[in-house]
Amino acid sequence: MNRFSKLMVLALVAVLAFAGVFHTARAQEKKLTIFLGSVGDLVPDQEIVDRWGKEKGVTVEFVYAPQSATDVLAVIQQFLAAKSSDVDLIQFDTIWPGILAPNMLDLAPYVESMKVDTSAFYPRLYENNIVDGKVVGLPWFTDAGLLYYRTDLLEKYGYTAAPKTWDELAEMAKKIQDGERAETGNNDFYGFVFQANAYEGLTCDALEWQFSNGGGSIVEADKTISVNNDATIKALERAKSWIGSIAPEGVTTYQEEDARRVFQAGNAAFMRNWPYAYVLGQGGADGKTETAIKDKFNVAPLPAGDAGYGAAALGGWQIGVSAYTKEPDLAAELALYLTSSDVQKERALKLSNLPTIKALYTDSEIAEKIPFIAELVPVFENASPRPSTVTASKYNDVSVAYFTAVHDVLTGKTDAATAMEDLEAKLEDLLGSDFKIGAPPGM
Ligand code: GLC
């Protein structure tokens, strides 16, 4: 062997040895994959998860969900049906525990062994995740529909407070829209934007219109199919009247982020959205991004309908672990970490996401930076749930039928009375003989 060949062999041995060491190190390094939501600012959650990963010597990979909750469910159901171990942790919506339960890991043993104080959570948010005794997930953040309004424009047009009723909102929205368009020539300025695409978000918005009108909750907790009633029909007719007058025609394609973009660009007087839009409007997690509405907006409870009270749809997301994970202990540890008080506080401050831990609503730092969180506690505590507990594994079918019917009304495909009559028949078919047609409570 000449010198050159000897050198080559030595080099090869060195490379192989290095690769071997490297390979062993890699094999020892644990990896988790987390399926996270994708609405709003994604950076703070990446930082939180990466921090945990570094401390534990775990690489955490992110898989981002589609924006529409309806699509998110379809993706989750796909990888759970395939019993795929590619995803370990799953962020899932408050309405899905009954649908996902069979394919999720029971977190109860971990909650116990790691001594999680479950009494610190709002009981209804924690209990919503218990399906037949199984702890399917832990509540990460809660959500409630809010009315965003431009404080500067209300003042400019002589209003001293946010609207108290839907009719008042429509009147104010029209006056501000007409005034701004005339003054600036900006015909892309609208009175009111919200979520009216055919997806889960529309179920939330429409439930708020109908519940605040006295129209009930679509399907009541006692298994009454109550959606076909005059109050709901009137609420939908009212919403239909906004399309193309105070709201863009295109609102029937809007999801949360579409509405936020319009409002944040300064092109709407009012917006219905979830709490996450607050920090973004104020310049993001570090407050440094310039926005057209910084310090020019506030949030209020959604207006009342004919029932004399307003309603906020109850939303929110949980962290759970797939039953098919190969790292159940590690994944459960990360789920517990993400739902801990410290992380929830950080997320409240950086993302204006509502904590699920009651004590954080009196935290002075949160109250100072995001005042509405402490101020609107009754709105969050009384938020109206969608009928996901009573319809359990059938909830998504119920919601699809409902938002499709509502969308058909808003786009003028059919009138509200016909749509609700057809929907009632569809729900009766779908839910079976345990369920009966009837009136909502109080009607
Ligand atoms: C928000 C809510 C969630 C709801 C969704 C609808 O993400 O937290 O519960 O289903 O909006 O778009």
Short mmCIF file of C-alpha atoms and ligand atoms in Angstrom, two decimals:
data_model
loop_
_atom_site.label_atom_id
_atom_site.label_comp_id
_atom_site.label_asym_id
_atom_site.label_seq_id
_atom_site.Cartn_x
_atom_site.Cartn_y
_atom_site.Cartn_z
CA MET A 1 0.00 0.00 0.00
CA ASN A 2 1.52 3.32 -0.94
CA ARG A 3 1.38 6.35 1.31
CA PHE A 4 -1.51 7.87 -0.54
CA SER A 5 -3.66 4.74 -0.20
CA LYS A 6 -2.77 4.49 3.48
CA LEU A 7 -3.93 8.04 3.98
CA MET A 8 -7.13 7.30 2.13
CA VAL A 9 -7.84 4.27 4.31
CA LEU A 10 -7.15 6.27 7.44
CA ALA A 11 -9.45 9.01 6.25
CA LEU A 12 -12.16 6.51 5.45
CA VAL A 13 -11.84 4.88 8.89
CA ALA A 14 -12.05 8.33 10.49
CA VAL A 15 -15.14 9.19 8.51
CA LEU A 16 -16.83 5.90 9.38
CA ALA A 17 -15.93 6.25 13.05
CA PHE A 18 -17.30 9.77 13.09
CA ALA A 19 -20.44 8.70 11.30
CA GLY A 20 -20.84 5.82 13.77
CA VAL A 21 -20.54 8.12 16.78
CA PHE A 22 -22.81 10.60 15.12
CA HIS A 23 -25.31 7.91 14.29
CA THR A 24 -25.36 6.60 17.89
CA ALA A 25 -25.83 10.12 19.19
CA ARG A 26 -28.69 10.66 16.76
CA ALA A 27 -30.28 7.36 17.64
CA GLN A 28 -30.23 8.34 21.30
CA GLU A 29 -31.74 11.74 20.66
CA LYS A 30 -35.47 11.55 21.12
CA LYS A 31 -37.89 13.12 18.70
CA LEU A 32 -41.49 14.24 19.07
CA THR A 33 -43.81 15.64 16.47
CA ILE A 34 -46.52 18.08 17.42
CA PHE A 35 -49.51 19.01 15.29
CA LEU A 36 -50.30 22.64 16.02
CA GLY A 37 -52.84 25.21 14.93
CA SER A 38 -51.84 27.77 12.33
CA VAL A 39 -53.93 30.89 12.95
CA GLY A 40 -52.11 34.06 14.01
CA ASP A 41 -48.50 34.30 15.21
CA LEU A 42 -46.72 30.91 15.24
CA VAL A 43 -43.38 32.06 16.64
CA PRO A 44 -44.13 32.17 20.40
CA ASP A 45 -45.31 28.54 20.43
CA GLN A 46 -42.23 27.42 18.51
CA GLU A 47 -40.05 29.19 21.07
CA ILE A 48 -41.90 27.65 24.00
CA VAL A 49 -41.68 24.13 22.58
CA ASP A 50 -38.04 24.52 21.50
CA ARG A 51 -37.09 25.74 24.97
CA TRP A 52 -38.60 22.62 26.49
CA GLY A 53 -36.94 20.43 23.85
CA LYS A 54 -33.50 21.88 24.52
CA GLU A 55 -33.81 21.34 28.23
CA LYS A 56 -34.94 17.74 27.78
CA GLY A 57 -32.65 16.87 24.87
CA VAL A 58 -35.64 16.23 22.64
CA THR A 59 -36.06 17.42 19.08
CA VAL A 60 -39.58 18.60 18.48
CA GLU A 61 -40.86 18.83 14.95
CA PHE A 62 -43.86 20.93 14.05
CA VAL A 63 -46.61 20.00 11.68
CA TYR A 64 -48.94 22.88 11.03
CA ALA A 65 -52.66 22.42 10.68
CA PRO A 66 -54.77 24.04 7.97
CA GLN A 67 -56.50 27.28 9.01
CA SER A 68 -60.07 26.08 8.92
CA ALA A 69 -61.05 24.04 11.99
CA THR A 70 -63.22 21.88 9.74
CA ASP A 71 -60.15 20.96 7.66
CA VAL A 72 -58.03 20.45 10.79
CA LEU A 73 -60.40 17.74 11.97
CA ALA A 74 -60.21 15.97 8.62
CA VAL A 75 -56.41 15.88 8.80
CA ILE A 76 -56.36 14.63 12.40
CA GLN A 77 -58.89 11.93 11.56
CA GLN A 78 -56.75 10.82 8.64
CA PHE A 79 -53.60 10.21 10.61
CA LEU A 80 -55.46 8.69 13.54
CA ALA A 81 -57.36 6.34 11.23
CA ALA A 82 -54.01 5.26 9.78
CA LYS A 83 -52.80 4.62 13.38
CA SER A 84 -49.80 6.68 12.39
CA SER A 85 -47.01 7.18 14.92
CA ASP A 86 -45.73 10.12 12.86
CA VAL A 87 -47.59 12.55 15.09
CA ASP A 88 -47.24 12.39 18.87
CA LEU A 89 -49.05 15.46 20.18
CA ILE A 90 -52.22 16.98 18.79
CA GLN A 91 -53.76 20.39 19.35
CA PHE A 92 -57.50 19.87 19.07
CA ASP A 93 -60.67 21.93 19.28
CA THR A 94 -62.98 22.08 22.28
CA ILE A 95 -65.76 20.44 20.24
CA TRP A 96 -63.87 17.26 19.36
CA PRO A 97 -63.16 15.24 22.52
CA GLY A 98 -66.15 12.99 21.77
CA ILE A 99 -64.94 12.41 18.20
CA LEU A 100 -61.26 11.82 18.97
CA ALA A 101 -61.49 9.99 22.31
CA PRO A 102 -61.07 6.40 21.01
CA ASN A 103 -57.75 7.28 19.36
CA MET A 104 -56.20 9.38 22.09
CA LEU A 105 -53.96 8.40 25.00
CA ASP A 106 -55.54 8.62 28.46
CA LEU A 107 -53.64 11.37 30.26
CA ALA A 108 -55.16 10.51 33.67
CA PRO A 109 -52.16 8.47 34.93
CA TYR A 110 -49.78 11.30 34.00
CA VAL A 111 -51.96 13.95 35.55
CA GLU A 112 -51.81 11.88 38.72
CA SER A 113 -48.14 10.90 38.72
CA MET A 114 -47.00 14.42 37.87
CA LYS A 115 -49.37 15.85 40.46
CA VAL A 116 -51.11 18.31 38.17
CA ASP A 117 -53.51 20.47 40.17
CA THR A 118 -56.54 19.96 37.95
CA SER A 119 -58.68 22.07 40.29
CA ALA A 120 -56.77 25.12 39.00
CA PHE A 121 -58.47 24.76 35.60
CA TYR A 122 -61.97 26.09 35.06
CA PRO A 123 -63.93 22.92 35.84
CA ARG A 124 -66.07 22.98 32.69
CA LEU A 125 -62.98 23.36 30.49
CA TYR A 126 -61.16 20.49 32.16
CA GLU A 127 -64.23 18.24 32.30
CA ASN A 128 -65.01 18.85 28.64
CA ASN A 129 -61.96 16.67 27.92
CA ILE A 130 -63.11 13.71 29.95
CA VAL A 131 -64.89 11.14 27.81
CA ASP A 132 -66.11 7.99 29.61
CA GLY A 133 -63.56 8.58 32.34
CA LYS A 134 -60.67 9.07 29.92
CA VAL A 135 -58.69 12.33 30.01
CA VAL A 136 -58.41 12.94 26.27
CA GLY A 137 -56.52 16.24 26.50
CA LEU A 138 -55.76 19.20 28.72
CA PRO A 139 -57.21 22.65 28.09
CA TRP A 140 -54.51 24.86 26.58
CA PHE A 141 -56.45 28.04 25.91
CA THR A 142 -60.10 28.98 25.83
CA ASP A 143 -61.84 31.26 23.36
CA ALA A 144 -64.94 33.41 23.19
CA GLY A 145 -66.36 35.55 20.39
CA LEU A 146 -65.75 39.29 20.87
CA LEU A 147 -66.72 42.53 19.20
CA TYR A 148 -63.70 44.55 18.09
CA TYR A 149 -64.44 48.22 17.46
CA ARG A 150 -62.50 51.28 16.37
CA THR A 151 -62.43 53.71 19.30
CA ASP A 152 -61.23 56.61 17.09
CA LEU A 153 -64.05 56.17 14.57
CA LEU A 154 -66.74 55.80 17.20
CA GLU A 155 -65.61 59.08 18.68
CA LYS A 156 -65.40 60.74 15.28
CA TYR A 157 -69.02 59.81 14.52
CA GLY A 158 -70.29 60.87 17.93
CA TYR A 159 -70.67 57.51 19.66
CA THR A 160 -69.66 57.13 23.27
CA ALA A 161 -69.83 53.36 23.60
CA ALA A 162 -69.76 50.12 21.64
CA PRO A 163 -73.19 49.02 20.33
CA LYS A 164 -75.37 47.14 22.76
CA THR A 165 -77.65 45.46 20.19
CA TRP A 166 -77.20 44.02 16.70
CA ASP A 167 -79.52 46.66 15.27
CA GLU A 168 -77.50 49.41 16.90
CA LEU A 169 -74.35 47.86 15.47
CA ALA A 170 -75.84 47.86 11.97
CA GLU A 171 -76.85 51.49 12.29
CA MET A 172 -73.46 52.62 13.57
CA ALA A 173 -71.63 50.51 11.00
CA LYS A 174 -73.63 52.08 8.17
CA LYS A 175 -73.05 55.63 9.34
CA ILE A 176 -69.31 55.11 9.78
CA GLN A 177 -69.01 53.24 6.47
CA ASP A 178 -70.84 55.95 4.54
CA GLY A 179 -68.87 58.71 6.25
CA GLU A 180 -65.45 57.13 5.72
CA ARG A 181 -66.14 56.24 2.10
CA ALA A 182 -67.31 59.77 1.33
CA GLU A 183 -64.32 61.33 3.06
CA THR A 184 -61.54 59.06 1.82
CA GLY A 185 -62.97 57.62 -1.38
CA ASN A 186 -61.98 54.20 -0.03
CA ASN A 187 -64.82 51.92 -1.13
CA ASP A 188 -63.04 48.96 0.48
CA PHE A 189 -63.94 50.34 3.88
CA TYR A 190 -66.70 48.31 5.55
CA GLY A 191 -68.86 48.63 8.62
CA PHE A 192 -68.60 45.08 9.89
CA VAL A 193 -66.52 41.99 9.11
CA PHE A 194 -66.91 38.49 10.54
CA GLN A 195 -66.58 34.81 9.58
CA ALA A 196 -69.16 33.58 7.08
CA ASN A 197 -67.29 31.04 4.99
CA ALA A 198 -68.91 27.58 5.05
CA TYR A 199 -66.85 26.06 7.91
CA GLU A 200 -66.80 25.64 11.68
CA GLY A 201 -66.22 29.35 12.21
CA LEU A 202 -69.64 30.11 10.72
CA THR A 203 -71.24 27.70 13.17
CA CYS A 204 -69.74 29.88 15.93
CA ASP A 205 -70.81 33.24 14.47
CA ALA A 206 -74.32 32.04 13.63
CA LEU A 207 -74.80 30.42 17.02
CA GLU A 208 -74.05 33.83 18.54
CA TRP A 209 -76.69 35.51 16.34
CA GLN A 210 -79.32 32.91 17.08
CA PHE A 211 -78.60 32.37 20.79
CA SER A 212 -78.69 36.12 21.47
CA ASN A 213 -82.04 36.22 19.68
CA GLY A 214 -83.52 33.57 21.97
CA GLY A 215 -83.16 30.83 19.34
CA GLY A 216 -81.30 28.29 21.50
CA SER A 217 -78.28 26.10 20.75
CA ILE A 218 -79.24 24.10 17.59
CA VAL A 219 -79.53 20.87 19.62
CA GLU A 220 -80.18 21.25 23.35
CA ALA A 221 -78.46 19.31 26.14
CA ASP A 222 -81.68 17.31 26.68
CA LYS A 223 -81.58 16.05 23.06
CA THR A 224 -84.14 18.46 21.67
CA ILE A 225 -83.50 19.48 18.07
CA SER A 226 -84.53 23.11 18.50
CA VAL A 227 -82.98 24.94 15.55
CA ASN A 228 -86.16 25.47 13.50
CA ASN A 229 -87.73 28.36 15.39
CA ASP A 230 -88.78 31.94 14.67
CA ALA A 231 -86.04 33.57 16.74
CA THR A 232 -83.33 31.72 14.79
CA ILE A 233 -85.00 32.50 11.48
CA LYS A 234 -85.15 36.19 12.40
CA ALA A 235 -81.51 36.18 13.52
CA LEU A 236 -80.45 34.70 10.17
CA GLU A 237 -82.55 37.19 8.23
CA ARG A 238 -80.88 39.98 10.16
CA ALA A 239 -77.41 38.62 9.34
CA LYS A 240 -78.36 38.22 5.69
CA SER A 241 -79.30 41.91 5.59
CA TRP A 242 -75.71 42.85 6.50
CA ILE A 243 -74.20 41.15 3.45
CA GLY A 244 -73.42 43.70 0.76
CA SER A 245 -74.68 46.56 2.93
CA ILE A 246 -72.41 46.91 5.97
CA ALA A 247 -70.32 43.81 5.23
CA PRO A 248 -68.55 42.96 1.96
CA GLU A 249 -70.27 40.43 -0.33
CA GLY A 250 -67.06 38.46 0.03
CA VAL A 251 -67.58 37.99 3.77
CA THR A 252 -69.25 34.68 2.85
CA THR A 253 -65.72 33.46 2.03
CA TYR A 254 -64.08 34.90 5.16
CA GLN A 255 -62.42 32.95 7.93
CA GLU A 256 -60.82 34.50 11.04
CA GLU A 257 -57.64 35.67 9.31
CA ASP A 258 -59.52 37.27 6.41
CA ALA A 259 -61.58 39.37 8.80
CA ARG A 260 -58.51 40.23 10.85
CA ARG A 261 -56.56 41.41 7.80
CA VAL A 262 -59.34 43.80 6.79
CA PHE A 263 -59.79 45.18 10.31
CA GLN A 264 -56.06 45.39 11.02
CA ALA A 265 -55.48 47.30 7.78
CA GLY A 266 -57.92 49.91 9.03
CA ASN A 267 -60.67 48.91 6.61
CA ALA A 268 -63.51 48.11 8.98
CA ALA A 269 -65.28 49.79 11.88
CA PHE A 270 -66.31 46.54 13.63
CA MET A 271 -65.10 42.97 13.60
CA ARG A 272 -66.28 39.79 15.26
CA ASN A 273 -63.28 37.68 16.16
CA TRP A 274 -61.57 35.67 18.90
CA PRO A 275 -59.14 37.15 21.45
CA TYR A 276 -56.00 36.26 19.43
CA ALA A 277 -56.56 39.24 17.11
CA TYR A 278 -55.99 41.72 19.95
CA VAL A 279 -52.20 41.45 20.37
CA LEU A 280 -51.71 41.29 16.61
CA GLY A 281 -53.65 44.53 16.17
CA GLN A 282 -51.49 46.08 18.86
CA GLY A 283 -48.27 45.23 17.00
CA GLY A 284 -47.65 41.57 17.82
CA ALA A 285 -45.91 39.74 20.66
CA ASP A 286 -43.23 42.41 21.03
CA GLY A 287 -45.60 45.27 20.15
CA LYS A 288 -43.17 46.48 17.51
CA THR A 289 -45.03 45.86 14.28
CA GLU A 290 -46.78 48.96 13.01
CA THR A 291 -50.46 48.44 12.32
CA ALA A 292 -53.09 50.87 11.10
CA ILE A 293 -55.17 50.32 14.24
CA LYS A 294 -52.62 50.31 17.06
CA ASP A 295 -54.15 52.03 20.13
CA LYS A 296 -57.26 52.79 18.03
CA PHE A 297 -59.45 49.83 18.92
CA ASN A 298 -60.89 47.98 21.82
CA VAL A 299 -63.03 44.92 22.44
CA ALA A 300 -66.50 44.57 23.94
CA PRO A 301 -69.03 41.80 24.49
CA LEU A 302 -70.98 40.94 21.34
CA PRO A 303 -74.29 42.81 21.00
CA ALA A 304 -77.64 41.54 22.24
CA GLY A 305 -80.36 40.24 19.97
CA ASP A 306 -84.11 40.20 20.62
CA ALA A 307 -83.55 38.05 23.73
CA GLY A 308 -82.01 41.08 25.43
CA TYR A 309 -78.63 39.47 26.03
CA GLY A 310 -75.54 38.85 23.95
CA ALA A 311 -73.80 35.54 23.43
CA ALA A 312 -70.19 34.56 22.81
CA ALA A 313 -69.51 31.16 21.31
CA LEU A 314 -67.24 29.09 23.52
CA GLY A 315 -64.14 27.99 21.64
CA GLY A 316 -60.70 26.86 22.64
CA TRP A 317 -58.00 24.29 22.05
CA GLN A 318 -56.58 21.33 23.96
CA ILE A 319 -53.34 19.44 23.87
CA GLY A 320 -53.62 15.67 23.71
CA VAL A 321 -51.41 12.72 22.82
CA SER A 322 -52.11 10.26 20.02
CA ALA A 323 -52.75 6.70 21.17
CA TYR A 324 -50.29 5.61 18.46
CA THR A 325 -47.27 7.55 19.70
CA LYS A 326 -44.10 5.59 20.35
CA GLU A 327 -43.13 8.06 23.09
CA PRO A 328 -46.19 8.25 25.34
CA ASP A 329 -44.34 9.35 28.50
CA LEU A 330 -42.36 12.08 26.82
CA ALA A 331 -45.35 13.32 24.81
CA ALA A 332 -47.50 13.44 27.94
CA GLU A 333 -44.79 15.41 29.71
CA LEU A 334 -44.80 17.98 26.92
CA ALA A 335 -48.61 18.17 26.99
CA LEU A 336 -48.51 18.87 30.72
CA TYR A 337 -45.81 21.47 30.23
CA LEU A 338 -47.71 23.30 27.50
CA THR A 339 -50.84 23.52 29.62
CA SER A 340 -48.96 24.63 32.76
CA SER A 341 -49.64 27.99 34.36
CA ASP A 342 -46.30 29.50 33.29
CA VAL A 343 -46.79 28.66 29.63
CA GLN A 344 -50.40 29.83 29.70
CA LYS A 345 -49.29 33.13 31.15
CA GLU A 346 -46.63 33.55 28.47
CA ARG A 347 -49.21 32.77 25.78
CA ALA A 348 -51.70 35.23 27.27
CA LEU A 349 -49.07 37.98 27.17
CA LYS A 350 -47.67 37.22 23.71
CA LEU A 351 -50.73 35.90 21.89
CA SER A 352 -53.69 37.27 23.91
CA ASN A 353 -54.97 33.71 24.16
CA LEU A 354 -57.27 33.19 27.13
CA PRO A 355 -55.89 30.99 29.91
CA THR A 356 -57.84 27.97 31.11
CA ILE A 357 -56.47 28.46 34.63
CA LYS A 358 -58.72 30.69 36.69
CA ALA A 359 -56.02 32.36 38.81
CA LEU A 360 -54.40 33.90 35.71
CA TYR A 361 -57.42 36.19 35.23
CA THR A 362 -56.26 38.17 38.27
CA ASP A 363 -52.57 38.12 37.30
CA SER A 364 -51.41 41.76 37.41
CA GLU A 365 -49.01 41.52 34.45
CA ILE A 366 -51.72 40.08 32.21
CA ALA A 367 -54.27 42.63 33.43
CA GLU A 368 -51.87 45.45 32.64
CA LYS A 369 -50.77 44.35 29.18
CA ILE A 370 -54.04 42.82 27.95
CA PRO A 371 -56.71 44.60 30.01
CA PHE A 372 -59.73 42.94 28.40
CA ILE A 373 -58.74 39.53 29.76
CA ALA A 374 -59.45 40.64 33.33
CA GLU A 375 -62.30 42.97 32.34
CA LEU A 376 -64.41 40.50 30.37
CA VAL A 377 -64.28 37.49 32.71
CA PRO A 378 -68.11 37.16 32.79
CA VAL A 379 -68.17 36.94 28.97
CA PHE A 380 -65.67 34.07 29.03
CA GLU A 381 -67.28 32.30 31.98
CA ASN A 382 -70.72 32.44 30.36
CA ALA A 383 -69.69 31.67 26.79
CA SER A 384 -72.18 29.44 24.96
CA PRO A 385 -70.97 25.97 24.05
CA ARG A 386 -71.78 24.40 20.73
CA PRO A 387 -73.81 21.17 21.05
CA SER A 388 -70.74 18.93 20.98
CA THR A 389 -71.30 17.04 24.24
CA VAL A 390 -74.85 15.95 23.49
CA THR A 391 -74.09 15.00 19.86
CA ALA A 392 -70.60 13.61 20.70
CA SER A 393 -69.19 11.64 17.76
CA LYS A 394 -71.85 13.14 15.47
CA TYR A 395 -71.04 16.74 16.30
CA ASN A 396 -69.11 17.44 13.13
CA ASP A 397 -71.92 16.18 10.90
CA VAL A 398 -74.37 18.37 12.83
CA SER A 399 -72.12 21.39 12.47
CA VAL A 400 -71.54 20.81 8.74
CA ALA A 401 -75.32 20.59 8.19
CA TYR A 402 -75.85 23.77 10.22
CA PHE A 403 -73.15 25.93 8.63
CA THR A 404 -74.12 24.73 5.15
CA ALA A 405 -77.73 25.79 5.78
CA VAL A 406 -76.68 29.15 7.23
CA HIS A 407 -74.28 29.76 4.33
CA ASP A 408 -77.07 29.03 1.85
CA VAL A 409 -79.17 31.71 3.56
CA LEU A 410 -76.36 34.27 3.59
CA THR A 411 -75.52 33.72 -0.08
CA GLY A 412 -79.20 33.92 -1.04
CA LYS A 413 -79.50 30.32 -2.21
CA THR A 414 -82.51 29.83 -0.01
CA ASP A 415 -84.56 31.71 2.57
CA ALA A 416 -84.06 31.27 6.30
CA ALA A 417 -87.42 29.58 7.00
CA THR A 418 -86.92 26.92 4.32
CA ALA A 419 -83.29 26.39 5.33
CA MET A 420 -84.19 25.78 8.98
CA GLU A 421 -87.06 23.46 8.10
CA ASP A 422 -84.76 21.37 5.88
CA LEU A 423 -82.02 21.44 8.50
CA GLU A 424 -84.40 20.18 11.18
CA ALA A 425 -85.29 17.17 9.02
CA LYS A 426 -81.63 16.51 8.27
CA LEU A 427 -80.68 16.63 11.95
CA GLU A 428 -83.54 14.32 12.86
CA ASP A 429 -82.24 11.82 10.32
CA LEU A 430 -78.67 12.18 11.47
CA LEU A 431 -79.24 11.96 15.20
CA GLY A 432 -81.83 9.19 15.32
CA SER A 433 -84.71 8.37 17.61
CA ASP A 434 -83.02 9.40 20.88
CA PHE A 435 -83.49 12.98 19.76
CA LYS A 436 -86.82 14.82 19.53
CA ILE A 437 -87.88 17.98 17.74
CA GLY A 438 -88.92 20.79 20.04
CA ALA A 439 -88.56 24.41 21.08
CA PRO A 440 -85.46 25.94 22.65
CA PRO A 441 -85.59 26.70 26.39
CA GLY A 442 -87.79 29.69 27.21
CA MET A 443 -89.80 29.62 23.98
C1 GLC B 1 -61.44 29.21 17.14
C2 GLC B 1 -62.06 28.52 18.33
C3 GLC B 1 -62.52 27.14 17.97
C4 GLC B 1 -63.46 27.23 16.78
C5 GLC B 1 -62.80 27.92 15.62
C6 GLC B 1 -63.76 28.11 14.48
O1 GLC B 1 -60.25 28.60 16.81
O2 GLC B 1 -61.16 28.44 19.40
O3 GLC B 1 -63.15 26.53 19.06
O4 GLC B 1 -63.94 25.97 16.41
O5 GLC B 1 -62.29 29.16 16.02
O6 GLC B 1 -63.18 28.73 13.40
#
